[in-house]
mmCIF file of C-alpha atoms in Angstrom:
data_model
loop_
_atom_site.group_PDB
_atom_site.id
_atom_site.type_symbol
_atom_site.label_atom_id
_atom_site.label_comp_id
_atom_site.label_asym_id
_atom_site.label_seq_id
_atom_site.Cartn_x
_atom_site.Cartn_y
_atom_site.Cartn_z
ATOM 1 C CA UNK X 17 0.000 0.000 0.000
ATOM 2 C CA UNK X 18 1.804 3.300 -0.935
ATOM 3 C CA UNK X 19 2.407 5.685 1.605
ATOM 4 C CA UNK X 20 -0.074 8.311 0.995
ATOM 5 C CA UNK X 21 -2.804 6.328 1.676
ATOM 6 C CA UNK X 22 -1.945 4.774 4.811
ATOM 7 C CA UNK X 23 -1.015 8.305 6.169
ATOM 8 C CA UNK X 24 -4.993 9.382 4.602
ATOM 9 C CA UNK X 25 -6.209 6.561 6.038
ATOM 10 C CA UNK X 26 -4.947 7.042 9.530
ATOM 11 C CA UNK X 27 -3.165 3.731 9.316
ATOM 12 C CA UNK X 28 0.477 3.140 10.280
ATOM 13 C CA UNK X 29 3.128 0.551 9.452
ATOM 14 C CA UNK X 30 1.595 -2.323 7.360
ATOM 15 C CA UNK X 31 2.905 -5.959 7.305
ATOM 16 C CA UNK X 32 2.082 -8.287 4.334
ATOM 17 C CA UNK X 33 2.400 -11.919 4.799
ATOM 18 C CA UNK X 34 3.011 -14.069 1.510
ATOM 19 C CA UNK X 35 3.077 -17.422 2.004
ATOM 20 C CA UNK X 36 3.820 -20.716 -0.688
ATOM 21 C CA UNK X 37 2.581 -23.798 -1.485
ATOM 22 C CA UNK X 38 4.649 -26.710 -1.189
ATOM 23 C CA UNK X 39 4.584 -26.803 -5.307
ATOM 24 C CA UNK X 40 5.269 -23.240 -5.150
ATOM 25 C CA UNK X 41 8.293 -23.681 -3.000
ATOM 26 C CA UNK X 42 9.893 -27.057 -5.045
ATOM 27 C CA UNK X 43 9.166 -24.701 -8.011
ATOM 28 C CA UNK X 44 10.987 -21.445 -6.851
ATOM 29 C CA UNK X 45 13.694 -23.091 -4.593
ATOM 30 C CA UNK X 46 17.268 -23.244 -6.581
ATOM 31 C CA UNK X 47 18.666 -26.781 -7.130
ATOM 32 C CA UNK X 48 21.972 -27.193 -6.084
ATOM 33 C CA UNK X 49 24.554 -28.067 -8.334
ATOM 34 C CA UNK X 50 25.550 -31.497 -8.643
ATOM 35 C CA UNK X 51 27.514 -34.060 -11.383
ATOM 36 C CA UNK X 52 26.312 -35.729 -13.817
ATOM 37 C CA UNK X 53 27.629 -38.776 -12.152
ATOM 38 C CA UNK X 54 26.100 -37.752 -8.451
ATOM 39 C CA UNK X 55 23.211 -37.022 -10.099
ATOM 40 C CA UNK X 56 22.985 -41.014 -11.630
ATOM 41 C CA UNK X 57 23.603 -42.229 -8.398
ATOM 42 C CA UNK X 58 20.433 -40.732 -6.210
ATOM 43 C CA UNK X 59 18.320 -41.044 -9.492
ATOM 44 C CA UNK X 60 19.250 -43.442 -11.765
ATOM 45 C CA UNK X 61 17.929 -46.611 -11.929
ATOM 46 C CA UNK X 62 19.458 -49.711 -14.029
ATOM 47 C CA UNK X 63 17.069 -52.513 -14.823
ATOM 48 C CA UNK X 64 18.292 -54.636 -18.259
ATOM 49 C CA UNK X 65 21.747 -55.689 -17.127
ATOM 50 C CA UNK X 66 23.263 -58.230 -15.290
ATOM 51 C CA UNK X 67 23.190 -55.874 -12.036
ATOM 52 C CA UNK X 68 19.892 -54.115 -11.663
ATOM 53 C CA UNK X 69 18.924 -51.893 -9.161
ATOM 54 C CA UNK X 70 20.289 -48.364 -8.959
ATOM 55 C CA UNK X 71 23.136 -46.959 -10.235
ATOM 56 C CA UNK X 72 26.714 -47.377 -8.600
ATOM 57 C CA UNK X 73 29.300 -45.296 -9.710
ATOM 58 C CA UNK X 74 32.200 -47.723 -8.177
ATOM 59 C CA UNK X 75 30.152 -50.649 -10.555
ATOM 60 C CA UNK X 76 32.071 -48.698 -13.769
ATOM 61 C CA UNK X 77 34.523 -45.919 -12.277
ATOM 62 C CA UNK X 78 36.018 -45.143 -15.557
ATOM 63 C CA UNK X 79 32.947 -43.907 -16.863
ATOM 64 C CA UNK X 80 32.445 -41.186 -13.932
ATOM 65 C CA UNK X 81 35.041 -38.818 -15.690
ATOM 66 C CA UNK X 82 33.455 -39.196 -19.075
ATOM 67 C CA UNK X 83 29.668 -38.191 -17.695
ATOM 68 C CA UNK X 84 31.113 -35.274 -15.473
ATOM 69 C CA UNK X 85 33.152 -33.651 -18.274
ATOM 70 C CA UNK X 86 30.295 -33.900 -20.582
ATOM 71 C CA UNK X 87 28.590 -31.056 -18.649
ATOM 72 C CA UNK X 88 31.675 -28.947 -18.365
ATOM 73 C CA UNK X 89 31.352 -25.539 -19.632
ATOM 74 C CA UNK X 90 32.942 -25.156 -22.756
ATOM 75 C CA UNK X 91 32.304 -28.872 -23.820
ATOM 76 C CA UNK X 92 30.411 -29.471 -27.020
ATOM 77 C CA UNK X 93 31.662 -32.724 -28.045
ATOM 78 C CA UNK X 94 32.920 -36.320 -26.411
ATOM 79 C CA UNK X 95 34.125 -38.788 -28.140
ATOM 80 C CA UNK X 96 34.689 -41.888 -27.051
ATOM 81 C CA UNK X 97 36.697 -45.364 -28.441
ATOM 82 C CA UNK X 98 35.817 -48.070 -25.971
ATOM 83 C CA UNK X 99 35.841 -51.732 -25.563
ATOM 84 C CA UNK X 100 32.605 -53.754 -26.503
ATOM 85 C CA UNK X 101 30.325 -53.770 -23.428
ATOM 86 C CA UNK X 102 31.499 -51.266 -20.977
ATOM 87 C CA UNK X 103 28.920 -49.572 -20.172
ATOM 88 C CA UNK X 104 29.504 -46.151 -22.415
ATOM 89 C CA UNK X 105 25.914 -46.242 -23.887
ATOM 90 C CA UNK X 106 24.663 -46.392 -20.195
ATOM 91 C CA UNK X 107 26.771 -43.569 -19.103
ATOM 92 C CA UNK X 108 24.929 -41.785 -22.258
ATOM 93 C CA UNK X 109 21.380 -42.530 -20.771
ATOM 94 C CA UNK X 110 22.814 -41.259 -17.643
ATOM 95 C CA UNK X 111 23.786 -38.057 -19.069
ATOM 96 C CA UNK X 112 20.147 -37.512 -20.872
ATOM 97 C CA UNK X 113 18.573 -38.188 -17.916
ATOM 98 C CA UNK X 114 20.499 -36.131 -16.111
ATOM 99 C CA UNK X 115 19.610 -32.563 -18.875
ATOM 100 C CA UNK X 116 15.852 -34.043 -18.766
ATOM 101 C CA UNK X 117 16.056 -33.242 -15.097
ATOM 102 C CA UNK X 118 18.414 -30.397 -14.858
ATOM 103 C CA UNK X 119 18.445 -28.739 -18.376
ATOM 104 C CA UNK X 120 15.851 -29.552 -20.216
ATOM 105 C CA UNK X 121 16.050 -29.018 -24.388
ATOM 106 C CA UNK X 122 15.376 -31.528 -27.291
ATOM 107 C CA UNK X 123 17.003 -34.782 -27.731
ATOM 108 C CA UNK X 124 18.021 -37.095 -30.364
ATOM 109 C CA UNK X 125 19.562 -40.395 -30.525
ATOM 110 C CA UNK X 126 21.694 -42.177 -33.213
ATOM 111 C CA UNK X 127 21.996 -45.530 -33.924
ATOM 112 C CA UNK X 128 23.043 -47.536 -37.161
ATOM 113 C CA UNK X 129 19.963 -48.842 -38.082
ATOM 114 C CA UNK X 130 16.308 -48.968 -36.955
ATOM 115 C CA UNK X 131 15.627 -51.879 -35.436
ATOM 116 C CA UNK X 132 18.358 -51.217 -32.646
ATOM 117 C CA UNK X 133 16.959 -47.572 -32.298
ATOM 118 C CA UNK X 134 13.321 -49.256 -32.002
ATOM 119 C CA UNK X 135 14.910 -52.087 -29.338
ATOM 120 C CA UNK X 136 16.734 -48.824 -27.817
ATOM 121 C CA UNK X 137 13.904 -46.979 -27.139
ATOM 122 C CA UNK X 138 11.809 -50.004 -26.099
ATOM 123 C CA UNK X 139 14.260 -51.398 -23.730
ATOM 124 C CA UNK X 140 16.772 -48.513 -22.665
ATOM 125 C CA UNK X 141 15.508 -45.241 -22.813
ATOM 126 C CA UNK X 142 11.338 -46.098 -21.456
ATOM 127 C CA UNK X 143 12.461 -48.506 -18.916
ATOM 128 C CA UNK X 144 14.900 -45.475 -18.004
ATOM 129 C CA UNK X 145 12.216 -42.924 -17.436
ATOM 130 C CA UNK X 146 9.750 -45.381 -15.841
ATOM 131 C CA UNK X 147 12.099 -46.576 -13.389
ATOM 132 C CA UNK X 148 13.067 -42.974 -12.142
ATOM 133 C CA UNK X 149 10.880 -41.016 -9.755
ATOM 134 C CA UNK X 150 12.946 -38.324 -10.675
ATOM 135 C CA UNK X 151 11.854 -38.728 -14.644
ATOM 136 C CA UNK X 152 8.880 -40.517 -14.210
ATOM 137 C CA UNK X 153 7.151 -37.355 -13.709
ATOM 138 C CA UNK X 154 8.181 -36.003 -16.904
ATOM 139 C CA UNK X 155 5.937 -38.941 -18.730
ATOM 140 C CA UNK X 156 2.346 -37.340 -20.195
ATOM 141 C CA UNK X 157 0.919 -40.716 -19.110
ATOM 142 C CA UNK X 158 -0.353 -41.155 -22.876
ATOM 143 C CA UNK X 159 0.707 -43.710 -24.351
ATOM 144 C CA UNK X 160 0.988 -42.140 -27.901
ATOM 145 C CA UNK X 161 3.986 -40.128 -26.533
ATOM 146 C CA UNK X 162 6.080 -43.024 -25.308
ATOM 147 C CA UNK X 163 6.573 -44.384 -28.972
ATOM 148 C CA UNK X 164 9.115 -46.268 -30.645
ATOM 149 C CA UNK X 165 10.381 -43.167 -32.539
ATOM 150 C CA UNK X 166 9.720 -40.088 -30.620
ATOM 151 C CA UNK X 167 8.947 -39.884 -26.636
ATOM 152 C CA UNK X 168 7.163 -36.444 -25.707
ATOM 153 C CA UNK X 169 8.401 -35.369 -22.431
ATOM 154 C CA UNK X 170 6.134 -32.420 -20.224
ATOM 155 C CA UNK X 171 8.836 -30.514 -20.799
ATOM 156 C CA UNK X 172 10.950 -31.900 -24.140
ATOM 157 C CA UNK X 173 11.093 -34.171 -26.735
ATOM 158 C CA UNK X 174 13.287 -37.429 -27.478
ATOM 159 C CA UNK X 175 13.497 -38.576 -31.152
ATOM 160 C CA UNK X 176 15.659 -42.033 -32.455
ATOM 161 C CA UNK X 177 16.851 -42.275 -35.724
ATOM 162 C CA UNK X 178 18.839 -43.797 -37.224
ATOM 163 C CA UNK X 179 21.644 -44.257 -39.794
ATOM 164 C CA UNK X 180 20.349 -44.865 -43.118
ATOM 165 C CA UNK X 181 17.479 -42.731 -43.060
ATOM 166 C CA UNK X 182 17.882 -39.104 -44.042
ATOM 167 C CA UNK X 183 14.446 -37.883 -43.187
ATOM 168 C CA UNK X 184 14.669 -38.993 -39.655
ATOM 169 C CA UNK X 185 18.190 -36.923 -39.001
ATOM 170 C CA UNK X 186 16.655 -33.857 -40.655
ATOM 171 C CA UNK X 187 14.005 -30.853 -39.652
ATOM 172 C CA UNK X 188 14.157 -31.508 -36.314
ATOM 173 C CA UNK X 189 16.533 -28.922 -34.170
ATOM 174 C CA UNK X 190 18.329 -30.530 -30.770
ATOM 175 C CA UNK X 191 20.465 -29.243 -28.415
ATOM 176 C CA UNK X 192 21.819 -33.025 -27.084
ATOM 177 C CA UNK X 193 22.877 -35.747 -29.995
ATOM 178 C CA UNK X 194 24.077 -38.926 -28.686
ATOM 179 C CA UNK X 195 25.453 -40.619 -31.959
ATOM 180 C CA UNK X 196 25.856 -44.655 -31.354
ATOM 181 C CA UNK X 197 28.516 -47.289 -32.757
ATOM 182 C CA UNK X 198 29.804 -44.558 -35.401
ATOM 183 C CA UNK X 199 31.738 -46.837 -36.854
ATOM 184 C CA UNK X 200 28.445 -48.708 -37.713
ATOM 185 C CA UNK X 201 26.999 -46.037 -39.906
ATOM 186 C CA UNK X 202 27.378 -46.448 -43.107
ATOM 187 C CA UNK X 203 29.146 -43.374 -45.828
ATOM 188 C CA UNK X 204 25.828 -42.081 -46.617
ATOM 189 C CA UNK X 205 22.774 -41.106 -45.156
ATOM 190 C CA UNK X 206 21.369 -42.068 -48.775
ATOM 191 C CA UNK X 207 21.440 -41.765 -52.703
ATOM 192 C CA UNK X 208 22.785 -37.684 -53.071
ATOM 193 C CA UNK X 209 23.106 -37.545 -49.380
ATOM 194 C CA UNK X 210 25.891 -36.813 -46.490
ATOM 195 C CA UNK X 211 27.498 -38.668 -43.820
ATOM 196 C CA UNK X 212 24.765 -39.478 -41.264
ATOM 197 C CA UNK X 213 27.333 -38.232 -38.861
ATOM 198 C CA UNK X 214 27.540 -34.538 -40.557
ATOM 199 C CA UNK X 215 24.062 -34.838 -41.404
ATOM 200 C CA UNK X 216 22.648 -35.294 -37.228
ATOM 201 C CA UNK X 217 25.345 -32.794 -36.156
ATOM 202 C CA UNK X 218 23.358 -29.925 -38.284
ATOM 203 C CA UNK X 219 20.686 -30.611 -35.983
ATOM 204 C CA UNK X 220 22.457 -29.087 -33.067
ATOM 205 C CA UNK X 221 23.525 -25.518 -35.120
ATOM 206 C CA UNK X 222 20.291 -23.433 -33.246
ATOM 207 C CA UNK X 223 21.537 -23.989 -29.967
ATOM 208 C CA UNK X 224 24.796 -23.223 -31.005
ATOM 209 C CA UNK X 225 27.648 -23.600 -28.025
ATOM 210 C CA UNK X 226 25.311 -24.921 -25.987
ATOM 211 C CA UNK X 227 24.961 -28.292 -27.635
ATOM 212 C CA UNK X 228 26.484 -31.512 -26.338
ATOM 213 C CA UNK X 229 27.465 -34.088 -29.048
ATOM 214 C CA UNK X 230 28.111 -37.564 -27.834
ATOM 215 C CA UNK X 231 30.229 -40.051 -30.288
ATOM 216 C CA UNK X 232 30.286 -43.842 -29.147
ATOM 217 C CA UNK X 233 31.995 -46.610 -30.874
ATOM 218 C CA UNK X 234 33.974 -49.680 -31.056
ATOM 219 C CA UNK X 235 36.634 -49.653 -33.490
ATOM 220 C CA UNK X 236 36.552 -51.432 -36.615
ATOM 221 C CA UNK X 237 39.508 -50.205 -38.249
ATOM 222 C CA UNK X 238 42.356 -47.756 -38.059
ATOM 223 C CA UNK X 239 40.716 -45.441 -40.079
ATOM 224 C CA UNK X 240 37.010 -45.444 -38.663
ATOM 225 C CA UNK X 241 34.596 -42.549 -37.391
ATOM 226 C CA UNK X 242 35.581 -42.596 -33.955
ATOM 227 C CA UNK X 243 39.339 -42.719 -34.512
ATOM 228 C CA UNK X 244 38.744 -39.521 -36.464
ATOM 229 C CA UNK X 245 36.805 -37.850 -33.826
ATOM 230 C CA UNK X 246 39.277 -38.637 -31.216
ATOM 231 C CA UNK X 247 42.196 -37.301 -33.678
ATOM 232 C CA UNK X 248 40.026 -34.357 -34.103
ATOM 233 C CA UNK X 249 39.492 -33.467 -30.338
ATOM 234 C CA UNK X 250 41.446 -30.777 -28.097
ATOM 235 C CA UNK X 251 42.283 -32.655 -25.646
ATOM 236 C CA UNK X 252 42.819 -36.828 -25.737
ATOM 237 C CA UNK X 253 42.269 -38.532 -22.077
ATOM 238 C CA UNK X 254 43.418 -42.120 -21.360
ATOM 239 C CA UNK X 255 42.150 -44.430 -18.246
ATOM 240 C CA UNK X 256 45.171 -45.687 -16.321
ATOM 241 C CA UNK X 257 44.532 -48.952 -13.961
ATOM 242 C CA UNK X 258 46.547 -49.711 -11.437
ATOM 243 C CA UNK X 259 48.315 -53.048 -10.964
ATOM 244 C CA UNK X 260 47.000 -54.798 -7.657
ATOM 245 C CA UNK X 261 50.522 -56.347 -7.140
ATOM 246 C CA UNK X 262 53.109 -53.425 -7.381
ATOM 247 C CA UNK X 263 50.322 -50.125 -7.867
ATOM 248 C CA UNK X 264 52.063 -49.317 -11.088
ATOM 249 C CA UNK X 265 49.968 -47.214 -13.052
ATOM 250 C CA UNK X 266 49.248 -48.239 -16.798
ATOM 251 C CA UNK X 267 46.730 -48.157 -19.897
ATOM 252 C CA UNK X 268 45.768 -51.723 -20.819
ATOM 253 C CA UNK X 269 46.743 -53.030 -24.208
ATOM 254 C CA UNK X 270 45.821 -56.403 -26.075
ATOM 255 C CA UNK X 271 49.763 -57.063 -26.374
ATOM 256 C CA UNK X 272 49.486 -57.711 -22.835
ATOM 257 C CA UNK X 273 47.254 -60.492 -22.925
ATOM 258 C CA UNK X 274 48.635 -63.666 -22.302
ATOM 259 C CA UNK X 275 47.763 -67.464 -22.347
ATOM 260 C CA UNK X 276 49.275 -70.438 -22.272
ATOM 261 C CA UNK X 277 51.587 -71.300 -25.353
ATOM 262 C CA UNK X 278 50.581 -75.442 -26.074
ATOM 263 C CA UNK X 279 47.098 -73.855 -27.281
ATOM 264 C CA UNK X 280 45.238 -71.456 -29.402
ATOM 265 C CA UNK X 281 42.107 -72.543 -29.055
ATOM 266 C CA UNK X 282 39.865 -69.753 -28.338
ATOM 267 C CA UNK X 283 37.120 -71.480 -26.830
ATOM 268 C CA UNK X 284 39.453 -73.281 -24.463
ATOM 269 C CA UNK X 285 41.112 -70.021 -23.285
ATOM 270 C CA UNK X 286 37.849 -68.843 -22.793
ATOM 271 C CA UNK X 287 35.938 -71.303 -21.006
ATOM 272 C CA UNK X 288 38.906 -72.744 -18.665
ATOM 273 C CA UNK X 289 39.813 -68.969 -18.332
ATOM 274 C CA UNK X 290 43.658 -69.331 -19.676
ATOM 275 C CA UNK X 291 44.240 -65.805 -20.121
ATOM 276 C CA UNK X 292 46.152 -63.497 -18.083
ATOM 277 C CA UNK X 293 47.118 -59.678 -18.094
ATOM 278 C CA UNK X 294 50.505 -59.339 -17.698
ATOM 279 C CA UNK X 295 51.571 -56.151 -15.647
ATOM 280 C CA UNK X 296 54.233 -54.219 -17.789
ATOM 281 C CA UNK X 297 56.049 -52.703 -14.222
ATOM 282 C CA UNK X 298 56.162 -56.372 -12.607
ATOM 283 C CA UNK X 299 54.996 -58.876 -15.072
ATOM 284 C CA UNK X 300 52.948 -60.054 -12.333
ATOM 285 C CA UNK X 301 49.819 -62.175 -14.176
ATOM 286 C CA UNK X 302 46.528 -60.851 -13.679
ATOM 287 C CA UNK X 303 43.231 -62.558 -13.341
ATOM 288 C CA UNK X 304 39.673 -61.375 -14.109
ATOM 289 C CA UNK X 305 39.404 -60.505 -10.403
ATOM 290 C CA UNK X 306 42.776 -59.023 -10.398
ATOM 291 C CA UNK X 307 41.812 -56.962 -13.039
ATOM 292 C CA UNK X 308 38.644 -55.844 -11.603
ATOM 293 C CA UNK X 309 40.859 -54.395 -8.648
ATOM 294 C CA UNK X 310 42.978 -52.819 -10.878
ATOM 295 C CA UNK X 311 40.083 -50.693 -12.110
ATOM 296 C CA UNK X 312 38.481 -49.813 -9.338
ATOM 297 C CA UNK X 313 41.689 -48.755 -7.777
ATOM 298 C CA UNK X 314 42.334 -46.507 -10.606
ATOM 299 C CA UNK X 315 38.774 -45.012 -9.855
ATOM 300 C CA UNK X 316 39.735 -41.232 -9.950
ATOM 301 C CA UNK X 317 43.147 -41.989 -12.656
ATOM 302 C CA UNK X 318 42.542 -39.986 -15.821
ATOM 303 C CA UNK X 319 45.422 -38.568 -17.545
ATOM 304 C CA UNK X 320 45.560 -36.026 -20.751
#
């Protein structure tokens, strides 16, 4: 009340009492900053692996650097060469579920052709959102936006596409592109058209250097898509283990790998578990659990 009327009015001091709902208040009160990997562990939830439950950071340490630089400032693109089955594509769900709570903007995923974008969606990304309370509430409950191709969020859109189709990597701006087994995709979108690769990454021009570009792959050869992204980045990181015998540091190579000589029989090595790592400070010969120590005591090891 201004204070010309109050004095007119005879009235003195006046206190005003505003008071929020509870929705008001979760609304207007600030988040505080966390990782992406924090952020995977109080949220996350893991359900078609070998380990479900929630997510455990110590499960795959190496991959707590990758998600936590991925929201760095300054950090458009990660690229990533990995071993088959190490949980990278997981660390990418955990770093869209992490902007659909935190910084929410459009979405698309990648993959190299549409039947693993379809079993993707199906059995990664839903069973990701469902299995959140933190993203479950970001679900329309209609089941026409929780398709195969495109999941409407409250707040944002996912899309999958894939590879080989030109018309699902165009006309549709994103800020986050997770791109899938690059070395997968195959030269051309299509007849006339680009690389899908150059193709997806027009999507994220609007929103400029605020996009994040994720590139996952295997290697196939020495000359594949994600050898040429890693080539092309500023700055190269390696994960260093560290031997459970002497606590020499070191970045695990095949040439390491050892068995015994009086047979090459793959199988055999396999299923009588032959092989050894061989550290290169002691030569001491690891087994799978002596590896898995190795990792995990390397937790926090990344060098440039």
């Amino acid at each position: 009340m201004p204070e010309s009327i109050r004095a007119a009015a005879g009235l003195g001091a006046v206190s005003i009492g505003v008071k929020f709902s509870k929705a008001e208040r979760k609304i207007l009160k600030k988040q505080q900053a966390i990782k992406v990997s924090e952020w995977c562990e109080r949220h996350r939830v893991v359900t078609m692996t070998s380990l479900p439950g929630p997510w455990r950071n110590e499960t795959t340490p190496y991959l707590t650097g990758i998600m936590d630089a991925s929201m760095a400032p300054g950090v458009e693109e990660i690229s990533i060469c990995k071993a088959p089955q190490v949980g990278v594509s997981e660390a990418a769900h955990n770093f869209v579920g992490y902007v659909i709570d935190r910084a929410p903007a459009p979405v698309m995923y990648v993959y190299p052709d549409e039947t693993t974008a379809d079993e993707n969606s199906r059995d990664r990304i839903l069973p990701m959102l469902r299995s959140s309370e933190r993203l479950r509430g970001h679900l329309t409950g209609s089941s026409d936006d929780q398709g195969l191709k495109r999941i409407n969020l409250n707040h944002m859109p996912i899309y999958l596409a894939w590879a080989r189709s030109p018309s699902r990597l165009g006309n549709k701006p994103v800020c986050y592109l997770v791109l899938d087994e690059v070395d997968k995709y195959p030269a051309s979108a299509g007849r006339g058209e680009a690389d899908p690769i150059s193709l997806a990454e027009k999507r994220t021009i609007t929103y400029g250097w605020k996009r994040k570009i994720w590139k996952i792959s295997t290697p196939t050869d020495e000359d594949g898509a994600i050898v040429r992204a890693i080539k092309a980045c500023a700055v190269v990181f390696v994960f260093e283990v560290c031997c459970p015998y002497c606590g020499g540091a070191q970045v695990m190579t095949f040439e390491n790998i050892t068995w015994p000589a009086e047979t090459n029989d793959f199988n055999e090595i396999e299923h009588g578990r032959l092989a050894r790592y061989e550290c290169k400070h002691c030569q001491a010969q690891w087994t799978d659990e002596d590896r898995n120590e190795a990792v995990l005591a390397a937790s926090s090891v990344w060098k440039a």
